[in-house]
Coordinates of N, CA and C in Angstrom, one line a residue:
X1 N 0.8 -1.2 0.0 CA 0.0 0.0 0.0 C 0.9 1.2 0.0
X2 N 0.5 2.2 -0.8 CA 1.2 3.5 -0.9 C 1.3 4.2 0.5
X3 N 2.3 5.0 0.7 CA 2.5 5.7 1.9 C 1.6 6.9 1.9
X4 N 1.3 7.5 3.1 CA 0.6 8.7 3.2 C 1.5 9.9 2.7
X5 N 0.8 10.9 2.1 CA 1.5 12.1 1.8 C 1.5 13.0 3.1
X6 N 2.4 13.9 3.1 CA 2.5 14.8 4.2 C 2.0 16.2 3.8
X7 N 1.6 17.1 4.8 CA 1.3 18.4 4.4 C 2.4 19.1 3.6
X8 N 3.6 18.8 3.9 CA 4.7 19.5 3.2 C 4.7 19.0 1.7
X9 N 4.3 17.8 1.4 CA 4.3 17.3 0.0 C 3.2 18.2 -0.7
X10 N 2.1 18.5 -0.1 CA 1.1 19.2 -0.8 C 1.6 20.7 -1.0
X11 N 2.2 21.3 0.0 CA 2.7 22.6 -0.2 C 3.8 22.7 -1.2
X12 N 4.6 21.7 -1.3 CA 5.7 21.7 -2.4 C 5.0 21.7 -3.8
X13 N 4.0 20.9 -3.9 CA 3.3 20.8 -5.2 C 2.6 22.1 -5.5
X14 N 2.1 22.7 -4.5 CA 1.4 24.0 -4.7 C 2.4 25.1 -5.1
X15 N 3.6 25.0 -4.6 CA 4.6 26.0 -5.0 C 5.0 25.9 -6.5
X16 N 4.8 24.7 -7.0 CA 5.1 24.4 -8.4 C 3.9 24.6 -9.3
X17 N 2.8 25.1 -8.6 CA 1.5 25.3 -9.4 C 0.8 24.0 -9.7
X18 N 1.1 23.0 -8.9 CA 0.5 21.7 -9.2 C -0.4 21.2 -8.0
X19 N -1.6 20.7 -8.3 CA -2.4 20.1 -7.3 C -3.0 18.8 -7.9
X20 N -3.2 17.8 -7.1 CA -3.9 16.6 -7.5 C -5.4 16.9 -7.7
X21 N -6.1 16.1 -8.5 CA -7.5 16.4 -8.6 C -8.3 16.1 -7.4
X22 N -7.8 15.3 -6.5 CA -8.5 15.0 -5.2 C -7.5 14.7 -4.1
X23 N -7.9 14.9 -2.9 CA -7.1 14.5 -1.7 C -8.1 14.1 -0.6
X24 N -7.5 13.3 0.3 CA -8.1 13.1 1.6 C -7.3 13.7 2.7
X25 N -7.8 14.6 3.4 CA -7.1 15.3 4.5 C -7.6 14.7 5.8
X26 N -6.8 14.1 6.6 CA -7.2 13.6 7.9 C -6.1 13.6 8.9
X27 N -6.4 13.4 10.2 CA -5.4 13.4 11.2 C -5.8 14.4 12.3
X28 N -5.1 14.3 13.5 CA -5.4 15.0 14.7 C -5.0 16.5 14.7
X29 N -4.1 16.9 13.8 CA -3.6 18.3 13.8 C -4.5 19.2 13.0
X30 N -5.6 19.6 13.5 CA -6.6 20.4 12.8 C -6.0 21.7 12.4
X31 N -5.2 22.3 13.2 CA -4.7 23.7 12.9 C -3.8 23.6 11.6
X32 N -2.9 22.7 11.5 CA -2.1 22.6 10.2 C -3.0 22.3 9.0
X33 N -4.0 21.4 9.3 CA -5.0 21.1 8.2 C -5.6 22.3 7.6
X34 N -6.2 23.2 8.5 CA -6.9 24.4 8.1 C -5.9 25.4 7.4
X35 N -4.7 25.4 7.9 CA -3.7 26.3 7.3 C -3.4 25.9 5.8
X36 N -3.3 24.6 5.6 CA -3.0 24.1 4.3 C -4.2 24.4 3.4
X37 N -5.4 24.2 3.9 CA -6.7 24.5 3.1 C -6.7 26.0 2.8
X38 N -6.3 26.8 3.7 CA -6.2 28.3 3.4 C -5.2 28.6 2.3
X39 N -4.1 27.9 2.4 CA -3.1 28.1 1.3 C -3.6 27.7 0.0
X40 N -4.2 26.5 -0.1 CA -4.8 26.1 -1.4 C -5.8 27.0 -1.9
X41 N -6.7 27.5 -1.0 CA -7.8 28.4 -1.4 C -7.2 29.7 -1.9
X42 N -6.2 30.2 -1.3 CA -5.6 31.5 -1.7 C -4.8 31.4 -3.0
X43 N -4.1 30.2 -3.2 CA -3.3 30.1 -4.4 C -4.0 29.5 -5.6
X44 N -5.0 28.7 -5.3 CA -5.7 27.9 -6.4 C -6.9 28.6 -7.0
X45 N -7.6 29.4 -6.1 CA -8.9 30.0 -6.6 C -8.7 31.5 -6.4
X46 N -8.7 32.3 -7.4 CA -8.6 33.8 -7.2 C -9.7 34.3 -6.4
X47 N -9.4 35.3 -5.5 CA -10.4 35.9 -4.7 C -11.6 36.4 -5.4
X48 N -11.3 37.0 -6.6 CA -12.4 37.6 -7.4 C -13.4 36.6 -7.9
X49 N -13.0 35.4 -8.0 CA -13.9 34.3 -8.6 C -14.3 33.3 -7.6
X50 N -13.9 33.5 -6.3 CA -14.1 32.5 -5.3 C -15.6 32.2 -5.0
X51 N -16.4 33.2 -5.1 CA -17.9 33.0 -4.9 C -18.5 31.9 -5.8
X52 N -17.9 31.9 -7.0 CA -18.4 31.0 -8.0 C -17.7 29.6 -8.1
X53 N -16.5 29.6 -7.6 CA -15.6 28.4 -7.8 C -15.1 27.8 -6.6
X54 N -15.7 28.1 -5.4 CA -15.4 27.4 -4.2 C -16.6 27.0 -3.5
X55 N -16.7 25.7 -3.1 CA -17.8 25.2 -2.3 C -17.3 24.4 -1.1
X56 N -18.0 24.6 0.0 CA -17.8 23.8 1.2 C -19.0 23.0 1.5
X57 N -18.9 21.7 1.4 CA -20.1 20.8 1.6 C -19.8 19.9 2.8
X58 N -20.8 19.2 3.3 CA -20.7 18.3 4.5 C -21.3 17.0 4.2
X59 N -20.5 15.9 4.6 CA -21.0 14.6 4.5 C -22.2 14.3 5.4
X60 N -23.2 13.6 4.9 CA -24.3 13.2 5.8 C -25.4 14.2 5.7
X61 N -25.2 15.3 5.0 CA -26.3 16.3 4.9 C -27.0 16.2 3.6
X62 N -27.7 17.3 3.2 CA -28.6 17.2 2.0 C -27.9 16.9 0.7
X63 N -26.7 17.4 0.6 CA -25.9 17.2 -0.7 C -25.2 15.9 -0.7
X64 N -25.7 14.9 -1.4 CA -25.2 13.6 -1.5 C -24.1 13.4 -2.5
X65 N -23.5 12.2 -2.5 CA -22.3 12.0 -3.4 C -22.6 12.3 -4.9
X66 N -23.8 11.9 -5.4 CA -24.1 12.2 -6.8 C -24.1 13.7 -7.1
X67 N -24.6 14.5 -6.2 CA -24.6 15.9 -6.4 C -23.2 16.5 -6.3
X68 N -22.4 16.0 -5.4 CA -21.1 16.5 -5.2 C -20.3 16.2 -6.5
X69 N -20.4 15.0 -7.0 CA -19.7 14.6 -8.3 C -20.1 15.5 -9.4
X70 N -21.5 15.8 -9.5 CA -22.0 16.6 -10.6 C -21.3 18.0 -10.5
X71 N -21.2 18.5 -9.3 CA -20.6 19.9 -9.1 C -19.1 19.8 -9.4
X72 N -18.5 18.7 -9.0 CA -17.0 18.6 -9.3 C -16.8 18.6 -10.8
X73 N -17.7 18.1 -11.6 CA -17.5 18.0 -13.0 C -18.0 19.3 -13.7
X74 N -18.6 20.2 -13.0 CA -18.9 21.5 -13.6 C -17.7 22.3 -13.9
X75 N -17.8 23.0 -15.0 CA -16.6 23.8 -15.4 C -16.5 25.1 -14.5
X76 N -15.3 25.5 -14.2 CA -15.1 26.8 -13.4 C -15.6 28.0 -14.2
X77 N -15.9 29.0 -13.4 CA -16.5 30.3 -14.0 C -15.5 31.4 -13.9
X78 N -15.1 32.0 -15.0 CA -14.2 33.1 -15.1 C -12.7 32.8 -14.6
X79 N -12.4 31.6 -14.4 CA -11.0 31.2 -14.0 C -10.8 29.7 -14.5
X80 N -9.6 29.2 -14.2 CA -9.3 27.9 -14.8 C -9.4 26.8 -13.8
X81 N -9.8 27.1 -12.5 CA -9.8 26.0 -11.5 C -11.0 26.2 -10.5
X82 N -11.4 25.1 -9.9 CA -12.5 25.0 -9.0 C -12.1 24.2 -7.8
X83 N -12.5 24.6 -6.6 CA -12.2 24.0 -5.4 C -13.5 23.5 -4.6
X84 N -13.6 22.3 -4.3 CA -14.7 21.8 -3.5 C -14.1 21.0 -2.3
X85 N -14.5 21.5 -1.1 CA -14.1 20.9 0.2 C -15.3 20.2 0.8
X86 N -15.1 18.9 1.0 CA -16.2 18.1 1.6 C -15.8 17.7 3.0
X87 N -16.3 18.4 4.0 CA -16.0 18.1 5.4 C -16.9 17.0 5.9
X88 N -16.5 16.4 7.1 CA -17.2 15.3 7.7 C -17.5 14.2 6.8
X89 N -16.4 13.8 6.0 CA -16.5 12.7 5.1 C -16.9 11.4 5.8
X90 N -16.5 11.3 7.1 CA -16.8 10.1 7.8 C -18.3 9.9 8.0
X91 N -19.1 10.9 7.8 CA -20.6 10.7 8.0 C -21.2 10.0 6.8
X92 N -20.5 9.9 5.7 CA -21.1 9.1 4.6 C -21.1 7.6 4.9
X93 N -22.2 6.9 4.5 CA -22.2 5.5 4.7 C -21.2 4.8 3.7
X94 N -21.0 3.5 3.9 CA -20.1 2.8 3.0 C -20.5 2.8 1.6
X95 N -21.8 2.6 1.4 CA -22.4 2.7 0.0 C -22.3 4.0 -0.6
X96 N -22.5 5.1 0.2 CA -22.3 6.4 -0.3 C -20.9 6.7 -0.7
X97 N -19.9 6.3 0.1 CA -18.5 6.4 -0.3 C -18.2 5.7 -1.6
X98 N -18.7 4.6 -1.8 CA -18.4 3.8 -3.0 C -19.0 4.5 -4.2
X99 N -19.9 5.4 -4.1 CA -20.4 6.2 -5.2 C -19.4 7.0 -5.8
X100 N -18.4 7.4 -5.0 CA -17.3 8.3 -5.5 C -16.2 7.5 -6.3
X101 N -16.2 6.2 -6.2 CA -15.1 5.4 -6.8 C -14.9 5.7 -8.3
X102 N -16.0 5.7 -9.1 CA -15.8 6.0 -10.5 C -15.2 7.4 -10.8
X103 N -15.6 8.3 -9.9 CA -15.0 9.7 -10.1 C -13.5 9.7 -9.8
X104 N -13.1 8.9 -8.8 CA -11.7 8.8 -8.4 C -10.9 8.2 -9.6
X105 N -11.5 7.4 -10.4 CA -10.8 6.8 -11.5 C -10.7 7.8 -12.7
X106 N -11.6 8.7 -12.8 CA -11.6 9.7 -13.9 C -12.1 11.0 -13.4
X107 N -11.3 11.7 -12.6 CA -11.7 13.0 -12.0 C -11.6 14.1 -13.0
X108 N -12.3 15.2 -12.7 CA -12.3 16.4 -13.6 C -10.9 17.1 -13.5
X109 N -10.4 17.5 -14.6 CA -9.1 18.2 -14.6 C -9.1 19.5 -14.0
X110 N -10.3 20.2 -14.0 CA -10.3 21.6 -13.5 C -10.7 21.8 -12.1
X111 N -11.0 20.6 -11.4 CA -11.5 20.7 -10.0 C -10.5 20.0 -9.1
X112 N -10.3 20.6 -7.9 CA -9.6 20.0 -6.8 C -10.6 19.6 -5.8
X113 N -10.9 18.4 -5.5 CA -11.9 17.9 -4.6 C -11.2 17.4 -3.4
X114 N -11.4 18.0 -2.2 CA -10.7 17.6 -1.0 C -11.7 17.1 0.0
X115 N -11.5 15.8 0.4 CA -12.3 15.2 1.4 C -11.6 15.4 2.8
X116 N -12.3 15.9 3.8 CA -11.8 16.1 5.1 C -12.5 15.1 6.1
X117 N -11.7 14.3 6.8 CA -12.3 13.3 7.7 C -11.6 13.3 9.0
X118 N -12.5 13.2 10.1 CA -11.9 13.1 11.4 C -11.6 11.6 11.8
X119 N -12.3 10.7 11.0 CA -12.1 9.3 11.2 C -12.0 8.6 9.8
X120 N -11.1 7.6 9.7 CA -10.9 7.0 8.4 C -10.8 5.5 8.7
X121 N -11.2 4.7 7.7 CA -11.1 3.2 7.7 C -10.5 2.8 6.4
X122 N -9.2 2.5 6.3 CA -8.5 2.2 5.1 C -8.8 0.8 4.6
X123 N -9.7 0.1 5.3 CA -10.2 -1.2 4.7 C -11.3 -0.9 3.7
X124 N -11.9 0.2 3.8 CA -13.0 0.6 2.9 C -12.4 1.0 1.5
X125 N -13.1 0.6 0.5 CA -12.5 0.9 -0.9 C -12.3 2.4 -1.2
X126 N -13.1 3.2 -0.7 CA -13.0 4.7 -0.9 C -11.6 5.2 -0.3
X127 N -11.4 4.9 0.9 CA -10.2 5.4 1.6 C -9.0 4.7 1.0
X128 N -9.1 3.4 0.8 CA -8.0 2.6 0.2 C -7.6 3.1 -1.1
X129 N -8.5 3.5 -2.0 CA -8.2 3.9 -3.4 C -7.5 5.3 -3.3
X130 N -7.9 6.2 -2.5 CA -7.2 7.4 -2.4 C -5.8 7.3 -1.8
X131 N -5.6 6.4 -0.9 CA -4.3 6.1 -0.3 C -3.4 5.5 -1.4
X132 N -4.0 4.6 -2.2 CA -3.2 3.9 -3.3 C -2.7 5.0 -4.3
X133 N -3.5 6.0 -4.5 CA -3.1 7.0 -5.4 C -2.1 8.0 -4.8
X134 N -1.8 7.9 -3.5 CA -0.9 8.7 -2.9 C -1.4 10.1 -2.5
X135 N -2.8 10.2 -2.4 CA -3.4 11.5 -2.1 C -4.0 11.5 -0.7
X136 N -3.7 10.6 0.1 CA -4.2 10.6 1.5 C -3.1 11.4 2.3
X137 N -3.5 12.5 2.9 CA -2.6 13.4 3.6 C -2.8 13.3 5.1
X138 N -1.9 12.9 5.8 CA -2.0 12.6 7.2 C -1.4 13.8 8.0
X139 N -2.3 14.5 8.7 CA -1.9 15.7 9.5 C -1.7 15.2 11.0
X140 N -0.5 14.6 11.2 CA -0.1 14.1 12.5 C 0.3 15.2 13.4
X141 N 0.2 15.0 14.7 CA 0.7 15.9 15.7 C 2.3 15.9 15.6
X142 N 2.8 17.1 15.7 CA 4.3 17.2 15.6 C 4.9 16.6 16.9
X143 N 6.0 16.0 16.7 CA 6.8 15.5 17.8 C 7.3 16.7 18.6
X144 N 7.6 16.4 19.9 CA 8.2 17.5 20.7 C 9.4 18.1 20.1
X145 N 10.2 17.3 19.5 CA 11.5 17.7 18.9 C 11.3 18.5 17.6
X146 N 10.1 18.5 17.0 CA 9.8 19.2 15.8 C 9.2 20.6 16.0
X147 N 8.8 20.9 17.2 CA 8.0 22.1 17.3 C 8.8 23.3 17.2
X148 N 10.0 23.3 17.7 CA 10.9 24.6 17.6 C 11.1 24.9 16.1
X149 N 11.4 23.8 15.3 CA 11.6 24.0 13.8 C 10.4 24.6 13.2
X150 N 9.2 24.1 13.6 CA 7.9 24.7 13.1 C 7.8 26.1 13.5
X151 N 8.1 26.5 14.7 CA 8.1 27.9 15.2 C 8.9 28.7 14.3
X152 N 10.1 28.3 14.0 CA 11.1 29.2 13.2 C 10.6 29.3 11.8
X153 N 10.1 28.1 11.2 CA 9.6 28.2 9.8 C 8.4 29.1 9.7
X154 N 7.5 29.0 10.7 CA 6.2 29.8 10.6 C 6.6 31.2 10.8
X155 N 7.5 31.5 11.7 CA 7.9 32.9 12.0 C 8.5 33.5 10.7
X156 N 9.2 32.7 9.9 CA 9.8 33.2 8.7 C 8.7 33.5 7.7
X157 N 7.7 32.7 7.6 CA 6.5 32.9 6.7 C 5.8 34.2 7.1
X158 N 5.7 34.5 8.4 CA 5.0 35.7 8.9 C 5.9 36.9 8.7
X159 N 7.2 36.7 8.4 CA 8.1 37.9 8.3 C 8.6 38.3 9.6
X160 N 8.6 37.4 10.6 CA 9.1 37.6 11.9 C 10.5 37.0 12.1
X161 N 11.5 37.8 12.6 CA 12.8 37.3 12.8 C 12.9 37.0 14.3
X162 N 13.2 35.7 14.5 CA 13.2 35.2 15.9 C 14.4 34.2 16.0
X163 N 15.2 34.4 17.1 CA 16.4 33.5 17.2 C 16.0 32.1 17.8
X164 N 17.0 31.2 17.8 CA 16.8 29.9 18.2 C 16.4 29.8 19.7
X165 N 17.1 30.5 20.5 CA 16.8 30.5 22.0 C 15.4 31.0 22.2
X166 N 15.0 32.0 21.6 CA 13.6 32.6 21.7 C 12.6 31.6 21.3
X167 N 12.9 30.9 20.2 CA 11.9 29.9 19.7 C 11.7 28.8 20.7
X168 N 12.9 28.3 21.3 CA 12.8 27.3 22.3 C 12.1 27.7 23.5
X169 N 12.3 29.0 23.9 CA 11.7 29.5 25.1 C 10.2 29.6 24.9
X170 N 9.8 30.1 23.7 CA 8.3 30.2 23.4 C 7.7 28.8 23.4
X171 N 8.3 27.8 22.9 CA 7.8 26.5 23.0 C 7.7 26.0 24.5
X172 N 8.7 26.4 25.3 CA 8.7 26.0 26.7 C 7.5 26.6 27.4
X173 N 7.2 27.8 27.2 CA 6.1 28.5 28.0 C 4.7 28.3 27.4
X174 N 4.6 28.0 26.1 CA 3.3 27.9 25.5 C 2.9 26.5 25.3
X175 N 3.8 25.6 25.0 CA 3.5 24.2 24.8 C 3.4 23.8 23.3
X176 N 2.8 22.7 23.0 CA 2.7 22.1 21.7 C 1.6 22.5 20.8
X177 N 0.6 23.3 21.4 CA -0.5 23.7 20.6 C -0.1 24.7 19.5
X178 N -0.2 24.3 18.2 CA 0.2 25.1 17.1 C -0.7 26.3 17.0
X179 N -1.9 26.2 17.3 CA -2.8 27.3 17.3 C -2.4 28.4 18.2
X180 N -2.0 28.0 19.5 CA -1.6 29.0 20.5 C -0.3 29.6 20.1
X181 N 0.6 28.7 19.6 CA 2.0 29.2 19.2 C 1.8 30.2 18.0
X182 N 1.0 29.9 17.1 CA 0.8 30.8 16.0 C 0.2 32.2 16.4
X183 N -0.7 32.1 17.4 CA -1.2 33.4 17.9 C -0.1 34.2 18.6
X184 N 0.8 33.6 19.3 CA 1.9 34.3 20.0 C 2.8 34.9 18.9
X185 N 3.1 34.1 17.9 CA 4.0 34.6 16.8 C 3.4 35.8 16.1
X186 N 2.1 35.8 15.9 CA 1.4 37.0 15.3 C 1.6 38.2 16.2
X187 N 1.4 38.0 17.5 CA 1.5 39.1 18.4 C 3.0 39.7 18.4
X188 N 3.9 38.8 18.4 CA 5.3 39.2 18.3 C 5.6 40.0 17.0
X189 N 5.0 39.5 15.9 CA 5.3 40.2 14.6 C 4.7 41.6 14.6
X190 N 3.5 41.7 15.2 CA 2.8 43.0 15.3 C 3.6 44.0 16.2
X191 N 4.2 43.5 17.2 CA 4.9 44.3 18.2 C 6.3 44.7 17.7
X192 N 7.0 43.7 17.1 CA 8.4 44.0 16.9 C 8.8 44.1 15.4
X193 N 7.8 43.8 14.5 CA 8.0 44.1 13.1 C 9.4 43.5 12.6
X194 N 10.3 44.4 12.2 CA 11.6 44.0 11.6 C 12.7 43.7 12.6
X195 N 12.4 43.9 13.9 CA 13.4 43.6 14.9 C 13.7 42.1 15.1
X196 N 14.9 41.8 15.5 CA 15.2 40.4 15.9 C 14.6 40.2 17.2
X197 N 13.8 39.1 17.4 CA 13.1 38.8 18.6 C 14.0 37.8 19.4
X198 N 14.3 38.1 20.6 CA 15.1 37.3 21.5 C 14.2 36.8 22.7
X199 N 14.9 36.2 23.6 CA 14.1 35.6 24.8 C 13.5 36.7 25.6
X200 N 14.1 37.9 25.8 CA 13.5 39.0 26.6 C 12.2 39.5 25.9
X201 N 12.2 39.6 24.6 CA 11.0 40.1 24.0 C 9.9 39.1 24.1
X202 N 10.2 37.8 24.1 CA 9.2 36.7 24.3 C 8.6 36.8 25.7
X203 N 9.6 37.0 26.6 CA 9.1 37.1 28.0 C 8.2 38.2 28.3
X204 N 8.4 39.3 27.5 CA 7.6 40.5 27.8 C 6.2 40.4 27.1
X205 N 6.0 39.5 26.2 CA 4.8 39.5 25.5 C 4.0 38.2 25.5
X206 N 4.7 37.1 25.4 CA 4.0 35.8 25.3 C 3.3 35.4 26.6
X207 N 2.2 34.7 26.5 CA 1.4 34.2 27.6 C 1.9 32.8 28.0
X208 N 2.1 32.6 29.3 CA 2.5 31.3 29.9 C 1.2 30.5 29.9
X209 N 1.1 29.6 28.9 CA -0.1 28.8 28.9 C 0.1 27.3 29.0
X210 N 1.4 26.9 29.0 CA 1.7 25.5 29.1 C 1.5 25.0 30.5
X211 N 0.8 23.9 30.7 CA 0.6 23.2 32.0 C 1.5 22.0 32.1
X212 N 2.4 22.0 32.9 CA 3.3 20.9 33.1 C 2.8 19.9 34.1
X213 N 3.0 18.6 33.9 CA 2.6 17.6 34.9 C 3.9 17.1 35.6
X214 N 3.7 16.5 36.7 CA 4.8 15.9 37.5 C 5.5 14.9 36.7
X215 N 4.8 14.2 35.7 CA 5.5 13.2 34.9 C 6.5 13.8 34.0
X216 N 6.1 15.0 33.4 CA 7.1 15.7 32.6 C 8.3 16.1 33.3
X217 N 8.1 16.6 34.6 CA 9.2 16.9 35.5 C 10.1 15.7 35.7
X218 N 9.6 14.6 36.0 CA 10.4 13.4 36.2 C 11.1 13.0 34.9
X219 N 10.5 13.2 33.8 CA 11.2 12.8 32.5 C 12.4 13.7 32.3
X220 N 12.3 15.0 32.7 CA 13.5 15.9 32.5 C 14.6 15.5 33.5
X221 N 14.2 15.1 34.7 CA 15.1 14.7 35.7 C 15.9 13.4 35.3
X222 N 15.1 12.5 34.7 CA 15.7 11.2 34.3 C 16.6 11.4 33.1
X223 N 16.4 12.5 32.3 CA 17.3 12.8 31.2 C 18.5 13.5 31.6
X224 N 18.6 13.8 33.0 CA 19.7 14.5 33.6 C 20.0 15.9 32.9
X225 N 18.9 16.5 32.5 CA 18.9 17.8 31.9 C 18.6 18.9 33.0
X226 N 19.6 19.4 33.6 CA 19.5 20.3 34.8 C 18.7 21.5 34.4
X227 N 19.1 22.2 33.3 CA 18.4 23.5 33.0 C 16.9 23.3 32.7
X228 N 16.6 22.3 31.9 CA 15.2 22.0 31.6 C 14.4 21.5 32.9
X229 N 15.1 20.7 33.7 CA 14.4 20.3 34.9 C 14.1 21.4 35.9
X230 N 15.0 22.4 36.0 CA 14.7 23.5 36.9 C 13.6 24.4 36.3
X231 N 13.6 24.6 34.9 CA 12.6 25.4 34.3 C 11.2 24.8 34.5
X232 N 11.1 23.4 34.3 CA 9.8 22.7 34.5 C 9.4 22.8 35.9
X233 N 10.4 22.6 36.8 CA 10.1 22.6 38.3 C 9.5 24.0 38.6
X234 N 10.1 25.1 38.1 CA 9.6 26.4 38.4 C 8.2 26.6 38.0
X235 N 7.9 26.1 36.7 CA 6.5 26.3 36.2 C 5.5 25.3 37.0
X236 N 6.0 24.2 37.3 CA 5.2 23.2 38.1 C 4.8 23.8 39.4
X237 N 5.7 24.4 40.1 CA 5.4 24.9 41.4 C 4.4 26.1 41.3
X238 N 4.5 26.8 40.2 CA 3.5 27.9 39.9 C 2.1 27.4 39.7
X239 N 2.0 26.3 39.1 CA 0.7 25.7 38.8 C 0.1 24.9 39.9
X240 N 0.9 24.3 40.7 CA 0.4 23.3 41.7 C 0.3 24.0 43.0
X241 N -0.5 23.3 43.9 CA -0.6 23.8 45.3 C 0.8 23.6 45.9
X242 N 1.4 24.7 46.3 CA 2.8 24.7 46.8 C 2.9 23.9 48.1
X243 N 1.8 23.8 48.8 CA 1.9 23.1 50.1 C 2.1 21.6 49.9
X244 N 1.5 21.0 48.8 CA 1.6 19.6 48.6 C 2.6 19.2 47.5
X245 N 3.0 20.1 46.6 CA 3.8 19.8 45.5 C 5.2 19.2 45.9
X246 N 5.9 19.7 46.9 CA 7.2 19.1 47.3 C 7.0 17.7 47.7
X247 N 6.0 17.3 48.4 CA 5.8 15.9 48.8 C 5.5 15.0 47.6
X248 N 4.8 15.6 46.6 CA 4.5 14.8 45.3 C 5.8 14.6 44.6
X249 N 6.7 15.6 44.5 CA 7.9 15.5 43.8 C 8.9 14.5 44.5
X250 N 9.0 14.6 45.8 CA 9.8 13.7 46.6 C 9.3 12.2 46.4
X251 N 8.0 12.0 46.4 CA 7.5 10.7 46.3 C 7.8 10.1 44.9
X252 N 7.7 10.9 43.8 CA 8.0 10.4 42.5 C 9.5 10.2 42.3
X253 N 10.3 11.0 42.9 CA 11.8 10.8 42.9 C 12.2 9.5 43.6
X254 N 11.6 9.3 44.7 CA 11.8 8.1 45.5 C 11.5 6.8 44.7
X255 N 10.4 6.9 43.9 CA 10.1 5.7 43.1 C 11.1 5.5 42.0
X256 N 11.6 6.6 41.4 CA 12.6 6.4 40.3 C 13.9 5.9 40.9
X257 N 14.3 6.3 42.1 CA 15.5 5.9 42.7 C 15.4 4.4 43.1

């Protein structure tokens, strides 16, 4: 079976002016998914013709597969491309999903049809066929080690200059939520514009929203990372009842020893 495509694969194709005639977007990272949809919308369908050439439909509602296929085969108006986004694809029954199979074999050249699903079953012919064509795009959660790179890349896209230490510190205080991190980067961009943003600027503006657990603290201790351990300890003591927190920490340390 073919591998999943990544969001980066789609963006690289878009930079070349290329898009597949259909995709399946799925996975837990909704923020990245919506950002890629925004990018496709902005690049693929001109704003002046968007009212006529973009549709957002929902699985399980009045517009069934036959009508969606009919619209996908309609020619675009005043432009060369048409975008149809079908959300809640998981709400279609198995038989309804199979109605799309002939279209997947011979899709319209002028339409990009994107199915968005919160749940998928690749044993079903519909999902399996899209995956075999290499158009199943999995929006996975970023690993902890990938978030700082994402921060720096997103900052560059926003026109924000931020150094490595500031990026790491922003991740430390905000956490892994890309939506929250994006919001903080936008605030930094509006405040500092062309200036290089360092740790002090982040401290002065970003909101401490990350909630650390005692287990994260123990992980840092077990990694023998003194600086990170002290940073997490400081935040943990701010969040927890200071009266009981030391006993919790000592108890967990005792178990590890």
